Short mmCIF file of C-alpha atoms in Angstrom, two decimals:
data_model
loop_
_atom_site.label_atom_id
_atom_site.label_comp_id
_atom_site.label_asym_id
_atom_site.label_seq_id
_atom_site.Cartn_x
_atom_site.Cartn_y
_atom_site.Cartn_z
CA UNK A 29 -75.26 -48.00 -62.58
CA UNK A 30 -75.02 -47.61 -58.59
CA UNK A 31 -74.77 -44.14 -57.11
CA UNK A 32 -71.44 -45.25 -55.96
CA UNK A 33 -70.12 -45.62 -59.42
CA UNK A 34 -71.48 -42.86 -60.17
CA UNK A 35 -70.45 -40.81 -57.30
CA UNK A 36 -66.63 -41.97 -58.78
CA UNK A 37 -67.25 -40.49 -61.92
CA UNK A 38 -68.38 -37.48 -60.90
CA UNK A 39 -65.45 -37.13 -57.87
CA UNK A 40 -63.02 -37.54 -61.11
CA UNK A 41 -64.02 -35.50 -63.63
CA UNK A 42 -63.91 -32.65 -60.33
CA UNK A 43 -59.93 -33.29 -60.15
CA UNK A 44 -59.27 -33.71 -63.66
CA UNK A 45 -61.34 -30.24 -64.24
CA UNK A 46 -59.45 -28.66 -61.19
CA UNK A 47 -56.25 -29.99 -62.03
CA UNK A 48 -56.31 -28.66 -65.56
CA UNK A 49 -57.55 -24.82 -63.88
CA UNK A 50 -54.24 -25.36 -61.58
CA UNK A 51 -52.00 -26.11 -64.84
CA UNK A 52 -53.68 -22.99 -67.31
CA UNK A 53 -52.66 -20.86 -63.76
CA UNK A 54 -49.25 -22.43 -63.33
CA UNK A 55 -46.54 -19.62 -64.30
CA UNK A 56 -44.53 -20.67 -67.70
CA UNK A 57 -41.40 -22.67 -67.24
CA UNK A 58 -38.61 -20.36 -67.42
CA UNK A 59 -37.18 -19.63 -70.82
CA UNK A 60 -33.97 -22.17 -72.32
CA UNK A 61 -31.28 -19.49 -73.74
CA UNK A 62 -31.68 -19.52 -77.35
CA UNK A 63 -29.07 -21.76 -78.97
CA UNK A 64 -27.28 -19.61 -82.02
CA UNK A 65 -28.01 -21.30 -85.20
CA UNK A 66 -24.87 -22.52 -86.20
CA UNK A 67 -25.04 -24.42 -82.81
CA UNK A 68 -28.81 -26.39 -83.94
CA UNK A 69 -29.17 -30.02 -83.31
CA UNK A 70 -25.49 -30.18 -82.03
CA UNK A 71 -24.68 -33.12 -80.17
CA UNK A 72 -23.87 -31.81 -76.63
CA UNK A 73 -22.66 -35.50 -75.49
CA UNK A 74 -20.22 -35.88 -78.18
CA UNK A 75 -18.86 -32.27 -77.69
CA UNK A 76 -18.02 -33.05 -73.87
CA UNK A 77 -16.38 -36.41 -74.59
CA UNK A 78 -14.07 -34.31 -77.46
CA UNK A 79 -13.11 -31.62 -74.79
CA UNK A 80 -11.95 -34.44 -72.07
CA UNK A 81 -10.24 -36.68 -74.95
CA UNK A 82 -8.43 -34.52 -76.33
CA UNK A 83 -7.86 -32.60 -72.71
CA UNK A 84 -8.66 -29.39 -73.93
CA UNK A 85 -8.88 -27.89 -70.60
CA UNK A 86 -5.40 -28.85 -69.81
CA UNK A 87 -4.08 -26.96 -72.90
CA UNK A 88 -5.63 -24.03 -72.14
CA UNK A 89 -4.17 -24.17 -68.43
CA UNK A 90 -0.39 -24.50 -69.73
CA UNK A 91 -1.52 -21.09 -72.73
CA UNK A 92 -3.49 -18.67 -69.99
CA UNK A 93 -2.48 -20.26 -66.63
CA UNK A 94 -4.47 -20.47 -63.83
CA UNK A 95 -7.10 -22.83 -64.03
CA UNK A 96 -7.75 -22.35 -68.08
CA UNK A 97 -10.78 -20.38 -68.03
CA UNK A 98 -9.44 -16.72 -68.82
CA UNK A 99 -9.65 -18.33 -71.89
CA UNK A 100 -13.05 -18.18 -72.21
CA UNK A 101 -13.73 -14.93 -71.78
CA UNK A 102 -15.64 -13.29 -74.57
CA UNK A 103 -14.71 -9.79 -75.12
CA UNK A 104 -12.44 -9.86 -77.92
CA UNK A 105 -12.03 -11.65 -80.81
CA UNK A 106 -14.62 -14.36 -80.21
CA UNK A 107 -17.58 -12.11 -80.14
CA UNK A 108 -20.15 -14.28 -82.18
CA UNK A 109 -21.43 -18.13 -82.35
CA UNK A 110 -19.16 -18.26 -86.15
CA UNK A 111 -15.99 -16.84 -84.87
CA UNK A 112 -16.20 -19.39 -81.93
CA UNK A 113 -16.77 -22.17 -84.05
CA UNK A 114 -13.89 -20.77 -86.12
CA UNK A 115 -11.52 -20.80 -83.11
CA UNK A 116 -11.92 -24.31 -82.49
CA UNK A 117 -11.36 -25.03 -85.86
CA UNK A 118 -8.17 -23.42 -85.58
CA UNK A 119 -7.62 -25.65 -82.61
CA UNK A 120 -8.37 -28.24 -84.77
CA UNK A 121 -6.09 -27.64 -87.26
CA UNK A 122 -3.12 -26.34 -85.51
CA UNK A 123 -2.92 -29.47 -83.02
CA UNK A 124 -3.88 -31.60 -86.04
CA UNK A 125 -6.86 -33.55 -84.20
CA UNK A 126 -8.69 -34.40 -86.79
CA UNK A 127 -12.29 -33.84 -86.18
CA UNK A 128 -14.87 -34.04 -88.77
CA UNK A 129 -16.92 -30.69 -88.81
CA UNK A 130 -19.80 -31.96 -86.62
CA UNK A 131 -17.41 -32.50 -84.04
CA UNK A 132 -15.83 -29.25 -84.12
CA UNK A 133 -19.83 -27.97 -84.32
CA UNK A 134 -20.16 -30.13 -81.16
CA UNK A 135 -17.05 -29.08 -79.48
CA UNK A 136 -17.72 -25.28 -80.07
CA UNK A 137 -21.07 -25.46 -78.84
CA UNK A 138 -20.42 -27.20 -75.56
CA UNK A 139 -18.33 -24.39 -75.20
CA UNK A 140 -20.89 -21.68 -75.61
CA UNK A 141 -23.53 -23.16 -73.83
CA UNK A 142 -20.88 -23.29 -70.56
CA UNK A 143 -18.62 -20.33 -70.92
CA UNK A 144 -19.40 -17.50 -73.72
CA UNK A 145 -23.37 -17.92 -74.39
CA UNK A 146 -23.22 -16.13 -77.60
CA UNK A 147 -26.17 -15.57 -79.31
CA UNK A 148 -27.20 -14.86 -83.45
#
């Protein structure tokens, strides 16, 4: 082997020893929000497309006025991820939409992860 090669070797092992000291000193990524149970494995995609089809946001402008959002306030009634989920099951129900359960699951949790960020 030439000393060059082996001058290589020796110049990468360095960075890939230094690089792994720079990751174990790296602070942590910051910490998600915990998603409530009830809200697992939801899918977050399918939850937004729900909310503009069926123009949610519009609904709530012509029940709270403004732009809709005084809606989402949490202190009340919805105080937890279930009663939340329960809400837009009444929704559901009372403006006979039709969705299937993992689409109100999806809708709900859309709405806690951008307005009420409930937790268990």
């Amino acid at each position: 082997m030439s000393p060059a090669f082996l001058g290589g070797v020796a110049a990468c092992l360095w960075l890939s020893v230094s690089a792994a000291a720079w990751v174990a000193d790296a602070p942590p990524a910051p910490a998600l929000p915990p998603v409530p149970a009830i809200f697992q494995g939801a899918d977050l995609a399918l939850g937004r497309r729900l909310i503009a089809e069926h123009r949610c946001t519009e609904c709530h402008r012509q029940k709270v006025g403004g732009d809709g959002r005084a809606l989402y306030r949490p202190l009340g009634r919805i105080n937890s991820p279930g009663r939340l989920r329960g809400m837009v099951e009444q929704c559901n129900t009372e403006l006979n939409l039709t969705l299937f359960p993992e689409e109100v699951t999806a809708v709900a949790a859309v709405l806690n992860r951008d307005h009420y960020r409930l937790r268990d």
